[in-house]
Amino acid sequence: MRWIIQSALILDPKGKHHNKVRDVLIENGIIQDIKSSLKAEKEDRLINAKGMNLSLGWIDLKANFRDPGFEYKEGLLNGLDAAAKGGFTRVLCMPSTLPAIDSKAQVVYLRSRSAGHAVDLLPAGCISQGGKGQQMSEMFDMMSVGAVAFSDDKPIERTALMNRSLDYSRELDVPLMSICMDPDLADGGVMHEGKMSNSLGLKGIPSVAEEIRVAREIEVLRYSGGKLHLMLLSSKRAVEMVRKAKKEGLNITAGVAAQQLCFTDKDLASFDSNLKVLPPFREESDRLALIKGLKDGTIDVICSNHEPENIENKKREFEHAAFGNSTIEAAFSLICKGSAEKLGIDQIVHALAIGPRQVLGDEQQSIELGNKAEFTLFSADVSSEYTKDSWISKSLNSSIIGQTLPGKVYGIVNGEQLVLQED
Amino acid sequence: MNNQLSVQHLLGIKDLTPEDIQLIFKHADEFKDVINRPIKKVPTLREITIANMFFENSTRTKLSFELAEKRLSADVVNFSASGSSVSKGETLIDTVNNILAMKVDMVVMRHPNPGAHQFLSQHVNTTIINAGDGTHEHPTQALLDAYSMREQLGELQGKKVLIVGDIKHSRVALSNIFCLQKLGAEVMVCGPSTLIPKHIAELGVQVSHNLDEALAWCDVANMLRIQLERQGSDNHVANFPSLREYSMRFGLSKAHLDKLDKKIIVMHPGPINRGVEITSDVADSEHSIILDQVENGVAVRMAVIFLLAAKIKRN
């Protein structure tokens, strides 16, 4: 089985074909040749990628597919279909399911249920048993069947647990993924605390609720060692703290949700519950600080923070609505809308393709002959229309539906699998 | 002056123009005459049916709305639910649609969640009046407060209004701020820093933590009720140490007023915790216009209902 992707503009910041128009020959899922022009055999499948960019396949380091337990919100296979549309070739799936992913058997379930899909599902296991934040789960055992990272997908209350888990994870050489929010300070808040929350009469979550936990994670990391990834930064001071910790040489990485680059608390003026998310959309100065953090490498990764929710949980009074925005299939558009001009496409590719590989410890960070073909085909200069009918996620809790946004994903190649978007 | 409102609903003061507010006042003047006649009633809204839906406890606001509706000759139905519809399992949209199916033209609603009225207005087809949405807005209270101030002081442009107390949990404060600013008044809030939202100054109000200084500045002092039910629970650190200490620092007494070299107007949206926000000798003094506020409440609500009903009829 031979495919030739023709005339794609390669975006591969660490590779030798960066910014060049190339043909790529893939045979049985392996990159066999890259040249400015390749001669096709009769039986070769040709993929015309003129006007498209080609990069290493994108990896989403935070998505929820709600399976097992809440399959009516998404489900593994449906979620992976949506991820493919979004241009992702791998997705780190959060373990906050019912039951929570905290044992070998559940990791095996995720692996076997998703086997054969064009998008690789990377299981994240819980740091604590049952995700309850008390005792450590069997991380070693879960890794033996394919868990690649650990997170409770919510703030870890007990500092001692964070400390112990980081210490224990050192020998496993696996990243722990933290969500930084002090629930006591957040105190039932439903949006960012600021002028906007005042004017809407909604209870605010102050930035300090995030910052105090970022500070704690950094100090615990300094003490115990290990690899720490802060999945969802939202405040400018938090970015500053990570910047400083990185300068000091701590083994810390950070991510930001695509939507965080696009929205601010001002967008909540109409009480649109689809924009009720955690961490909350903060102020313009925070948004700009996040973009700056991506630019200077403080933030390594842009994730989707895909949180599908059924309509009954969303179409209700703002305070009662669940947190979460369904974003995985439109993450690239959210990034382009929010930051394309300031970031530039190389940086976006870095945060989607290379940063995640660095967090996961994947050494293949450029496109090279002999490697598995894992690509995303896309363009930042073409826009996409997101409609209810074309929406793949089971959940319609998205502020994106009904909009035409910049950025288009044409398809993905993952080994012997190829998914091209129609039209 | 335009003779109709710029809005279809009264969701909040935020949505009103200064002209809308003046128009409401103009009609309130007329309705105040009506309710002081021997026959306190006009037949204007005979064909209109109004549902008062109170998802949160209320005595005076509900009574005031009901009287306003009845004095306009509207048909009135009342619905009360302790707690929100959510606790009963039915969604808010379903609850309201059920009542609308009985051919109701207008909904007056109080609800514990900020934005509930805006949410509802996007999903059901009726005219909505906000009688309080959590800690967000209470527009008719702000209108009747401003109307009552205007009765005493004339136009409010340049007047100085002080709001004292629990600003953080108060929809009255927020709606008052929006309303007074639209009418050109200056606003200062005063209370312990834990009861004043951190970013309130960004809304263009001044902040004080000293009652004497604040009183010296103002023409009107609006004393808000301490919402005892919102001050603390087992899981929540209370906002001030004790009521005793609160009233020592921020309770308004005759002694405060005697120190001033001018006469200020004292208001309170009720119900009063006598001896906490305000002492009895102030509440019952010539400074106080608390009962005028209550009377004006009916007239202002008649004006709002009348003007919104006119829009229904036009459609």
XYZ file of C-alpha atoms in Angstrom:
738
model
C 0.000 0.000 0.000
C 1.655 3.208 -1.216
C 0.397 6.730 -0.823
C 1.954 9.899 -2.126
C 1.003 13.175 -0.527
C 1.761 15.686 -3.247
C 2.893 19.288 -3.014
C 2.371 19.829 0.710
C 4.115 22.699 2.417
C 6.029 20.934 5.171
C 5.988 22.612 8.572
C 8.571 20.719 10.553
C 10.534 23.228 12.649
C 13.084 20.628 13.741
C 13.403 18.887 10.370
C 15.273 19.554 7.166
C 12.230 20.025 4.932
C 10.800 22.848 7.005
C 8.948 25.422 4.946
C 9.465 23.524 1.707
C 6.910 22.161 -0.716
C 7.397 18.405 -0.923
C 5.929 15.114 -2.032
C 5.881 12.478 0.695
C 5.849 8.773 -0.090
C 4.314 6.505 2.522
C 4.533 2.744 2.173
C 2.679 0.555 4.660
C 2.548 3.373 7.124
C 6.262 4.216 6.963
C 7.805 7.365 5.448
C 9.811 6.085 2.509
C 10.759 9.211 0.655
C 10.444 12.986 0.706
C 11.329 14.929 -2.402
C 10.291 18.038 -4.253
C 8.735 15.730 -6.800
C 8.133 12.007 -6.632
C 7.213 9.775 -9.530
C 4.018 7.890 -8.906
C 3.440 4.266 -9.785
C 0.157 3.268 -11.326
C -1.335 1.747 -8.189
C -0.206 4.540 -5.848
C -2.901 6.494 -4.107
C -2.286 10.172 -4.721
C -3.333 12.817 -2.246
C -3.243 16.284 -3.667
C -2.110 18.537 -0.825
C -1.482 21.652 -2.861
C -2.090 24.681 -0.659
C -2.052 22.548 2.468
C 0.439 22.421 5.291
C 1.774 19.120 6.552
C 3.188 18.692 10.036
C 3.807 15.897 12.492
C 0.483 14.604 13.756
C -1.015 16.734 16.495
C -1.389 15.422 20.015
C -4.117 16.593 22.351
C -2.924 16.326 25.936
C -6.298 16.881 27.550
C -9.629 15.611 26.340
C -12.561 13.938 28.032
C -14.514 11.250 26.214
C -16.639 10.375 29.264
C -16.353 6.642 28.616
C -16.999 4.510 30.662
C -19.916 5.921 32.588
C -21.209 8.857 30.595
C -21.249 7.454 27.077
C -24.303 9.577 26.275
C -22.042 12.631 26.414
C -19.435 11.343 23.969
C -18.011 7.794 24.026
C -14.526 6.709 23.024
C -15.029 6.040 19.343
C -17.162 9.098 18.746
C -14.625 11.198 20.595
C -11.813 9.817 18.497
C -13.792 10.587 15.320
C -14.167 14.157 16.510
C -10.446 14.252 17.306
C -9.611 13.095 13.782
C -11.709 15.920 12.386
C -9.788 18.263 14.654
C -6.484 17.059 13.174
C -5.265 15.028 16.147
C -3.472 11.725 15.679
C -3.201 10.990 19.399
C -5.346 12.017 22.316
C -4.538 11.786 25.993
C -7.847 10.779 27.467
C -8.639 11.970 30.977
C -9.470 9.353 33.604
C -12.321 11.135 35.351
C -14.878 8.595 34.178
C -17.239 6.328 36.094
C -15.534 4.304 37.345
C -12.388 6.393 37.256
C -9.443 4.928 35.345
C -7.295 3.803 38.242
C -6.392 0.183 37.494
C -4.827 -1.989 34.841
C -8.177 -3.448 33.761
C -9.555 -0.042 32.912
C -6.489 0.978 30.962
C -6.818 -2.264 29.009
C -10.452 -1.364 28.306
C -9.436 1.995 26.842
C -6.697 0.429 24.747
C -8.768 -2.439 23.415
C -11.908 -0.401 22.771
C -9.968 2.152 20.755
C -7.671 -0.306 18.967
C -7.686 0.086 15.217
C -8.981 3.640 15.220
C -7.071 6.132 13.101
C -6.469 8.220 16.208
C -4.401 6.654 18.972
C -5.971 6.902 22.364
C -3.365 7.491 25.044
C -4.769 6.534 28.429
C -4.072 8.730 31.421
C -4.593 6.980 34.723
C -5.647 8.531 37.974
C -2.957 9.672 40.361
C -5.128 8.616 43.289
C -7.289 5.563 43.810
C -10.718 6.282 42.388
C -9.578 9.846 41.711
C -10.551 10.523 45.296
C -7.379 12.350 46.196
C -6.360 10.181 49.129
C -4.030 7.257 48.279
C -1.847 6.636 45.222
C -3.164 4.376 42.467
C -1.132 1.549 40.929
C 0.768 3.684 38.486
C 3.393 1.112 37.651
C 0.782 -1.524 36.860
C -1.211 0.855 34.684
C 1.928 1.862 32.798
C 2.666 -1.785 32.073
C -0.462 -1.898 29.881
C -0.112 1.488 28.277
C -0.941 4.381 30.575
C 1.360 7.229 29.557
C 0.595 9.910 32.138
C -1.311 10.409 35.366
C -3.814 12.970 36.509
C -6.919 13.132 38.663
C -8.343 15.600 36.122
C -9.123 17.897 39.011
C -7.119 19.720 41.651
C -5.319 17.476 44.124
C -6.354 18.705 47.529
C -3.715 17.000 49.627
C -0.236 18.415 49.268
C 1.141 15.212 50.771
C -0.412 13.195 47.940
C 1.095 15.482 45.323
C 4.446 15.178 47.011
C 4.305 11.389 47.371
C 3.105 10.853 43.807
C 5.808 13.028 42.286
C 8.395 11.214 44.360
C 7.019 7.804 43.338
C 6.753 8.779 39.679
C 10.441 9.637 39.443
C 11.474 6.029 38.981
C 8.669 5.513 36.445
C 9.775 8.543 34.446
C 6.196 9.515 33.720
C 4.615 12.967 33.733
C 2.055 13.858 36.370
C -0.533 16.270 35.123
C -1.966 18.794 37.468
C -4.925 21.150 37.416
C -4.217 24.156 39.536
C -7.162 25.572 41.397
C -7.711 25.961 45.092
C -11.374 24.993 45.543
C -11.527 26.730 48.887
C -10.551 30.053 47.314
C -12.634 29.395 44.219
C -15.485 29.062 46.732
C -18.240 28.068 44.384
C -17.317 30.659 41.756
C -18.589 30.204 38.217
C -16.478 32.656 36.236
C -13.358 34.807 36.546
C -13.518 37.273 39.421
C -13.278 40.806 38.100
C -15.269 43.733 36.861
C -17.313 41.429 34.650
C -18.328 39.034 37.428
C -19.305 42.064 39.511
C -21.460 43.406 36.784
C -23.146 40.063 36.103
C -23.689 39.327 39.775
C -21.958 35.982 39.322
C -19.617 34.557 41.883
C -16.025 34.895 40.751
C -13.028 32.580 40.855
C -10.069 34.832 41.610
C -6.809 34.294 39.736
C -5.110 33.701 43.053
C -7.008 30.401 43.349
C -4.891 29.188 40.432
C -1.683 30.936 41.349
C -1.497 29.620 44.871
C -1.660 26.084 43.516
C 0.873 26.747 40.773
C 3.183 27.995 43.508
C 2.518 24.873 45.585
C 3.127 22.487 42.669
C 6.399 24.235 41.832
C 7.688 24.059 45.384
C 6.643 20.434 45.809
C 8.310 19.592 42.504
C 11.475 21.298 43.642
C 11.391 19.212 46.806
C 10.381 15.810 45.500
C 11.562 15.743 41.896
C 9.601 14.028 39.125
C 8.024 15.434 35.968
C 5.160 17.835 36.301
C 2.863 19.159 33.617
C 0.422 21.936 34.497
C -2.336 21.217 32.026
C -4.389 24.398 31.992
C -2.856 27.747 32.748
C -5.156 30.739 32.614
C -3.650 33.597 34.607
C -0.755 35.851 33.729
C 0.892 35.457 37.127
C 0.741 31.699 36.744
C 2.577 32.012 33.423
C 5.179 34.158 35.114
C 5.695 31.574 37.870
C 6.193 28.762 35.365
C 8.616 30.924 33.402
C 10.682 31.419 36.513
C 10.555 27.741 37.480
C 11.746 26.747 34.021
C 14.616 29.204 34.251
C 15.609 27.533 37.475
C 15.782 24.250 35.604
C 12.830 22.477 37.192
C 11.311 19.628 35.223
C 8.057 21.424 34.556
C 5.937 21.893 31.456
C 2.683 23.711 30.922
C -0.325 23.723 28.674
C -3.168 26.008 27.772
C -6.600 25.259 26.355
C -7.181 26.479 22.802
C -10.303 28.340 23.854
C -8.341 30.232 26.481
C -6.520 32.020 23.616
C -9.803 33.067 22.084
C -12.197 34.176 24.821
C -12.132 36.505 27.816
C -14.570 37.073 30.655
C -16.223 39.796 28.577
C -17.652 37.096 26.333
C -19.876 35.964 29.193
C -22.025 39.087 29.084
C -24.935 37.138 27.592
C -24.683 34.387 30.230
C -23.842 31.842 27.488
C -23.405 28.675 29.533
C -21.239 27.095 26.818
C -18.557 29.532 27.887
C -18.759 28.377 31.485
C -15.468 26.528 31.709
C -12.646 25.740 34.091
C -10.284 27.427 34.375
C -12.517 30.413 33.648
C -11.850 32.826 30.815
C -9.944 35.647 32.392
C -9.066 39.130 31.203
C -7.474 40.381 28.011
C -4.149 40.898 29.766
C -4.213 37.245 30.849
C -5.032 36.099 27.338
C -2.118 38.085 25.954
C 0.178 36.704 28.652
C -0.789 33.164 27.641
C 0.080 33.909 24.021
C 3.367 35.433 25.121
C 4.013 32.319 27.211
C 3.569 30.162 24.112
C 5.855 32.423 22.138
C 8.746 32.297 24.557
C 8.366 28.588 25.322
C 7.030 28.965 28.851
C 3.902 27.161 27.691
C 4.724 24.007 25.746
C 1.365 22.735 24.663
C -2.055 23.808 23.420
C -4.724 21.249 24.267
C -8.415 21.097 23.434
C -9.697 20.661 26.995
C -12.608 18.966 25.268
C -15.447 18.642 27.751
C -18.616 17.351 26.142
C -21.784 17.802 28.169
C -25.341 16.770 27.428
C -27.830 19.513 26.717
C -29.718 18.941 29.958
C -26.598 19.904 31.882
C -25.961 22.999 29.799
C -29.297 24.505 28.774
C -30.143 25.839 32.179
C -29.463 28.720 34.515
C -25.780 29.720 34.338
C -25.066 28.815 37.958
C -26.547 25.353 37.535
C -24.999 24.631 34.136
C -22.062 22.220 34.082
C -18.579 23.498 33.267
C -17.211 22.602 29.846
C -17.083 23.415 26.160
C -17.011 20.842 23.368
C -13.927 21.876 21.433
C -11.838 19.042 20.063
C -13.001 19.263 16.473
C -12.538 23.010 16.312
C -9.456 23.477 18.493
C -7.313 24.609 15.565
C -9.856 27.250 14.590
C -9.985 28.528 18.152
C -6.207 28.852 18.113
C -6.193 30.597 14.745
C -8.949 32.990 15.757
C -7.351 33.810 19.063
C -3.690 33.949 18.265
C -2.699 33.275 14.654
C -1.394 36.763 14.054
C 0.583 36.996 17.241
C 1.892 33.424 17.352
C 2.618 32.537 13.765
C 2.044 29.101 12.317
C 5.411 27.607 13.332
C 4.693 28.266 16.954
C 1.205 26.818 16.670
C 2.625 23.662 15.095
C 5.160 23.486 17.869
C 2.475 23.662 20.536
C 0.302 21.048 18.845
C 2.897 18.596 17.566
C 6.279 19.014 19.187
C 5.503 20.304 22.687
C 3.225 17.338 23.455
C 5.891 14.891 22.256
C 8.381 16.526 24.581
C 5.969 16.266 27.509
C 5.380 12.583 26.767
C 9.091 11.915 26.244
C 8.605 10.918 22.598
C 11.896 11.302 20.815
C 10.544 11.520 17.276
C 10.130 15.241 17.026
C 10.677 15.721 13.330
C 9.648 14.151 10.035
C 12.274 11.609 8.981
C 12.600 8.714 6.559
C 11.949 5.355 8.135
C 9.665 6.740 10.815
C 5.995 5.964 11.105
C 3.952 8.384 9.037
C 1.969 10.489 11.473
C 0.822 13.734 9.918
C -1.796 16.411 10.044
C -2.833 18.256 6.879
C -4.194 21.728 7.481
C -4.198 25.389 6.559
C -4.428 28.464 8.717
C -5.458 30.571 5.722
C -8.697 28.775 4.914
C -11.724 29.006 7.145
C -14.146 26.357 8.349
C -17.868 26.540 8.899
C -19.061 24.730 12.007
C -22.683 23.686 11.840
C -24.910 21.492 13.960
C -25.202 19.043 11.085
C -21.482 18.644 10.546
C -20.712 18.476 14.272
C -19.290 15.095 15.195
C -19.151 15.253 18.967
C -22.285 13.845 20.571
C -22.541 16.943 22.682
C -23.572 20.267 21.235
C -22.314 22.361 24.126
C -20.118 24.456 21.949
C -19.823 28.155 21.466
C -18.372 27.385 18.038
C -21.426 25.840 16.382
C -22.948 28.257 13.931
C -19.710 30.099 13.340
C -17.244 30.326 10.507
C -13.741 30.559 11.889
C -10.276 30.744 10.382
C -8.259 27.534 10.115
C -9.013 24.275 8.385
C -7.946 20.699 8.956
C -7.971 18.566 5.811
C -7.089 15.261 7.349
C -4.674 13.032 9.188
C -2.342 10.197 8.362
C -1.538 7.788 11.157
C 0.534 4.803 10.020
C -1.645 2.803 7.692
C -4.699 4.896 8.365
C -5.774 7.932 6.464
C -8.726 10.154 7.335
C -9.525 12.931 4.899
C -12.313 15.392 5.581
C -14.928 15.607 2.888
C -15.346 18.808 0.866
C -39.772 61.990 24.679
C -40.316 58.635 23.039
C -43.496 57.024 24.308
C -42.309 53.461 24.361
C -39.484 51.520 25.952
C -36.479 50.435 23.926
C -36.695 46.906 25.375
C -39.171 44.009 25.182
C -38.409 42.778 28.687
C -37.138 44.290 31.885
C -34.193 41.997 32.496
C -31.954 44.539 34.129
C -31.183 48.226 34.388
C -28.138 47.522 32.244
C -30.372 47.230 29.183
C -32.313 50.463 29.731
C -31.473 53.837 28.259
C -31.739 56.998 30.388
C -34.781 57.879 28.263
C -36.423 54.579 29.195
C -35.934 55.394 32.851
C -37.424 58.872 32.467
C -40.356 57.404 30.585
C -40.998 54.971 33.435
C -40.838 57.845 35.922
C -43.274 59.893 33.886
C -45.831 57.089 33.927
C -45.121 56.374 37.598
C -46.114 59.977 38.370
C -49.492 59.331 36.771
C -49.987 55.991 38.476
C -49.059 57.468 41.814
C -52.030 59.793 41.390
C -54.202 56.805 40.563
C -53.314 54.811 43.650
C -54.038 57.805 45.851
C -57.593 58.202 44.528
C -60.596 56.674 46.289
C -60.900 54.210 43.413
C -57.326 53.053 43.048
C -57.791 51.165 39.843
C -57.701 51.657 36.070
C -59.063 49.227 33.481
C -56.030 49.493 31.206
C -54.798 45.895 31.215
C -58.067 43.961 31.360
C -56.956 41.666 28.542
C -53.555 40.861 30.023
C -52.748 37.892 32.263
C -49.625 38.014 34.381
C -47.917 35.182 36.245
C -45.868 36.063 39.291
C -43.285 33.332 39.569
C -41.234 33.442 42.722
C -38.524 30.823 42.980
C -37.165 32.534 46.031
C -38.905 33.900 49.090
C -40.345 37.363 48.843
C -43.064 39.165 50.697
C -42.939 42.818 49.829
C -41.764 42.633 46.225
C -44.379 40.024 45.451
C -47.129 41.978 47.159
C -46.060 45.160 45.423
C -46.106 43.532 41.989
C -49.432 41.876 42.673
C -51.024 45.145 43.733
C -49.547 46.935 40.742
C -51.008 44.289 38.426
C -54.407 44.347 40.085
C -54.599 48.122 39.984
C -54.071 47.915 36.254
C -56.911 45.332 36.127
C -54.702 42.535 34.838
C -55.539 38.950 35.693
C -52.968 37.590 38.083
C -51.766 34.105 38.931
C -49.130 33.364 41.542
C -46.605 30.615 41.599
C -44.209 30.059 44.444
C -41.574 27.424 44.812
C -39.258 27.305 47.705
C -35.875 26.667 46.191
C -35.442 26.564 42.440
C -37.215 24.420 39.901
C -34.026 22.421 39.702
C -34.528 20.910 43.124
C -37.939 19.712 42.004
C -36.521 18.047 38.935
C -38.291 20.220 36.387
C -36.245 22.607 34.305
C -36.948 26.310 34.469
C -37.890 26.390 30.787
C -40.424 23.605 31.253
C -41.924 25.207 34.327
C -42.423 28.518 32.566
C -43.664 26.965 29.337
C -46.273 25.045 31.304
C -47.618 28.238 32.733
C -47.471 30.042 29.400
C -49.489 27.238 27.835
C -52.356 28.437 30.003
C -52.247 31.641 27.972
C -50.273 33.936 30.193
C -48.943 37.136 28.588
C -46.267 38.258 30.976
C -44.047 36.726 33.618
C -42.755 38.523 36.678
C -40.031 36.330 38.075
C -37.716 36.191 41.021
C -35.025 33.547 40.759
C -31.915 32.767 42.802
C -29.583 32.506 39.786
C -27.964 35.511 38.109
C -28.892 35.647 34.440
C -31.908 33.340 34.820
C -34.166 35.934 33.179
C -31.826 36.510 30.283
C -31.564 32.759 29.814
C -35.330 32.410 29.884
C -35.847 35.256 27.435
C -33.722 33.353 24.918
C -35.804 30.190 25.197
C -39.445 31.082 25.848
C -41.846 33.392 24.130
C -43.220 35.858 26.652
C -42.527 39.223 28.210
C -40.332 38.930 31.289
C -39.917 41.274 34.227
C -37.029 40.639 36.564
C -38.078 40.791 40.205
C -34.581 39.849 41.320
C -32.050 37.354 39.957
C -29.697 36.209 42.662
C -26.893 38.680 43.239
C -27.285 40.233 39.795
C -30.115 42.744 39.353
C -33.337 43.903 40.919
C -34.318 46.555 38.408
C -37.698 47.647 39.778
C -36.144 48.219 43.213
C -33.505 50.462 41.638
C -36.160 52.322 39.682
C -38.313 52.911 42.740
C -35.271 53.964 44.746
C -34.225 56.481 42.108
C -37.824 57.631 41.733
C -38.066 58.204 45.485
C -34.786 60.137 45.535
C -35.982 62.241 42.641
C -39.159 63.097 44.529
C -37.030 64.535 47.312
C -34.136 66.032 45.380
C -35.344 66.727 41.866
C -33.276 65.392 38.954
C -30.400 63.222 40.133
C -27.704 64.597 37.877
C -24.694 65.339 40.101
C -26.347 64.076 43.280
C -24.310 61.935 45.637
C -25.715 58.594 46.689
C -24.165 56.365 49.291
C -24.964 52.662 49.491
C -23.998 51.075 52.800
C -23.736 47.445 53.781
C -23.580 44.105 52.072
C -22.705 45.177 48.556
C -21.277 41.781 47.673
C -24.489 39.817 48.031
C -26.826 42.560 46.914
C -28.714 42.754 43.657
C -30.174 46.015 44.917
C -26.733 47.592 45.057
C -25.805 46.547 41.544
C -29.056 47.710 39.956
C -28.884 50.930 41.951
C -25.367 51.596 40.721
C -26.368 51.074 37.094
C -29.532 53.151 37.444
C -28.007 56.065 39.336
C -25.085 56.274 36.936
C -27.447 56.374 33.977
C -29.205 59.305 35.640
C -25.927 61.138 36.211
C -25.595 60.636 39.970
C -22.363 59.790 41.745
C -22.268 56.590 43.767
C -20.183 55.545 46.736
C -20.352 52.178 48.463
C -19.418 51.725 52.095
C -18.949 48.669 54.265
C -16.306 46.279 55.534
C -13.947 45.309 52.706
C -15.172 41.720 52.881
C -18.678 42.812 51.890
C -17.494 44.963 48.991
C -16.571 43.136 45.785
C -12.885 43.548 44.989
C -13.369 45.025 41.537
C -16.325 47.292 42.266
C -14.329 50.462 41.660
C -13.977 49.406 38.033
C -17.719 49.993 37.718
C -17.037 53.656 38.394
C -18.078 53.872 42.039
C -16.131 55.182 44.999
C -15.369 52.949 47.930
C -15.251 53.886 51.606
C -14.793 51.915 54.785
C -15.634 54.800 57.091
C -19.305 55.515 57.641
C -18.845 59.022 59.057
C -16.748 60.177 56.113
C -19.125 58.604 53.653
C -22.148 60.244 55.278
C -20.449 63.630 55.137
C -20.035 63.145 51.394
C -23.544 62.072 50.440
C -26.992 63.534 49.800
C -28.697 60.178 50.210
C -27.741 57.126 52.254
C -29.279 53.847 51.158
C -28.780 51.335 53.956
C -28.873 47.775 52.687
C -30.031 44.866 54.729
C -27.386 42.517 56.043
C -28.351 39.259 54.433
C -27.915 37.086 57.468
C -28.735 34.015 55.414
C -25.747 34.641 53.150
C -23.075 35.340 55.722
C -21.593 32.013 56.587
C -22.052 28.331 56.968
C -19.988 25.449 58.208
C -17.935 25.347 55.016
C -17.697 29.033 54.531
C -15.660 31.581 56.417
C -18.006 34.387 57.465
C -17.531 37.872 56.033
C -17.429 39.684 59.355
C -16.846 38.542 62.927
C -20.210 39.391 64.478
C -23.347 41.431 63.917
C -22.422 43.419 66.990
C -19.139 44.514 65.462
C -20.805 45.184 62.115
C -23.402 47.490 63.591
C -20.779 49.256 65.696
C -18.927 50.176 62.521
C -21.628 50.485 59.869
C -24.977 50.797 61.616
C -26.601 54.184 61.095
C -27.767 55.900 64.276
C -29.195 59.276 65.172
C -25.768 60.245 66.525
C -24.298 59.973 63.034
C -26.972 62.212 61.586
C -26.637 64.791 64.352
C -22.962 65.187 63.549
C -23.732 66.262 59.988
C -24.172 69.910 59.087
C -26.814 69.038 56.489
C -29.924 66.947 56.184
C -29.483 63.748 54.268
C -32.146 61.351 53.093
C -32.112 57.854 54.548
C -33.424 54.902 52.590
C -33.684 51.174 53.112
C -35.054 48.597 50.689
C -36.428 46.529 53.572
C -36.926 44.400 55.469
C -35.021 46.290 58.151
C -32.963 44.572 60.810
C -33.593 47.305 63.379
C -30.495 47.909 65.444
C -28.211 46.358 62.840
C -28.107 48.511 59.694
C -30.144 51.301 61.152
C -31.465 52.197 64.577
C -35.160 52.714 65.223
C -34.774 56.410 65.874
C -33.367 56.840 62.365
C -35.818 54.494 60.657
C -38.736 56.404 62.143
C -37.232 59.892 61.782
C -37.978 62.661 59.303
C -34.801 61.677 57.426
C -36.269 58.357 56.498
C -38.305 57.857 53.305
C -38.574 54.112 53.757
C -42.376 54.017 53.531
C -42.388 56.371 50.535
C -40.196 53.835 48.808
C -42.824 51.177 49.426
C -45.631 53.343 48.085
C -43.610 54.381 45.063
C -42.811 50.725 44.445
C -46.387 50.073 43.400
C -46.520 53.103 41.111
C -43.182 52.330 39.455
C -44.116 48.690 38.925
C -47.431 49.769 37.402
C -45.479 51.961 35.005
C -43.124 49.139 34.012
C -45.936 46.640 33.494
C -48.006 49.160 31.574
C -45.159 50.085 29.220
C -44.173 46.481 28.518
C -47.799 45.459 28.025
C -48.114 48.234 25.465
C -45.396 46.480 23.484
C -47.264 43.169 23.618
C -50.412 44.843 22.350
C -48.524 46.479 19.537
C -47.190 43.112 18.416
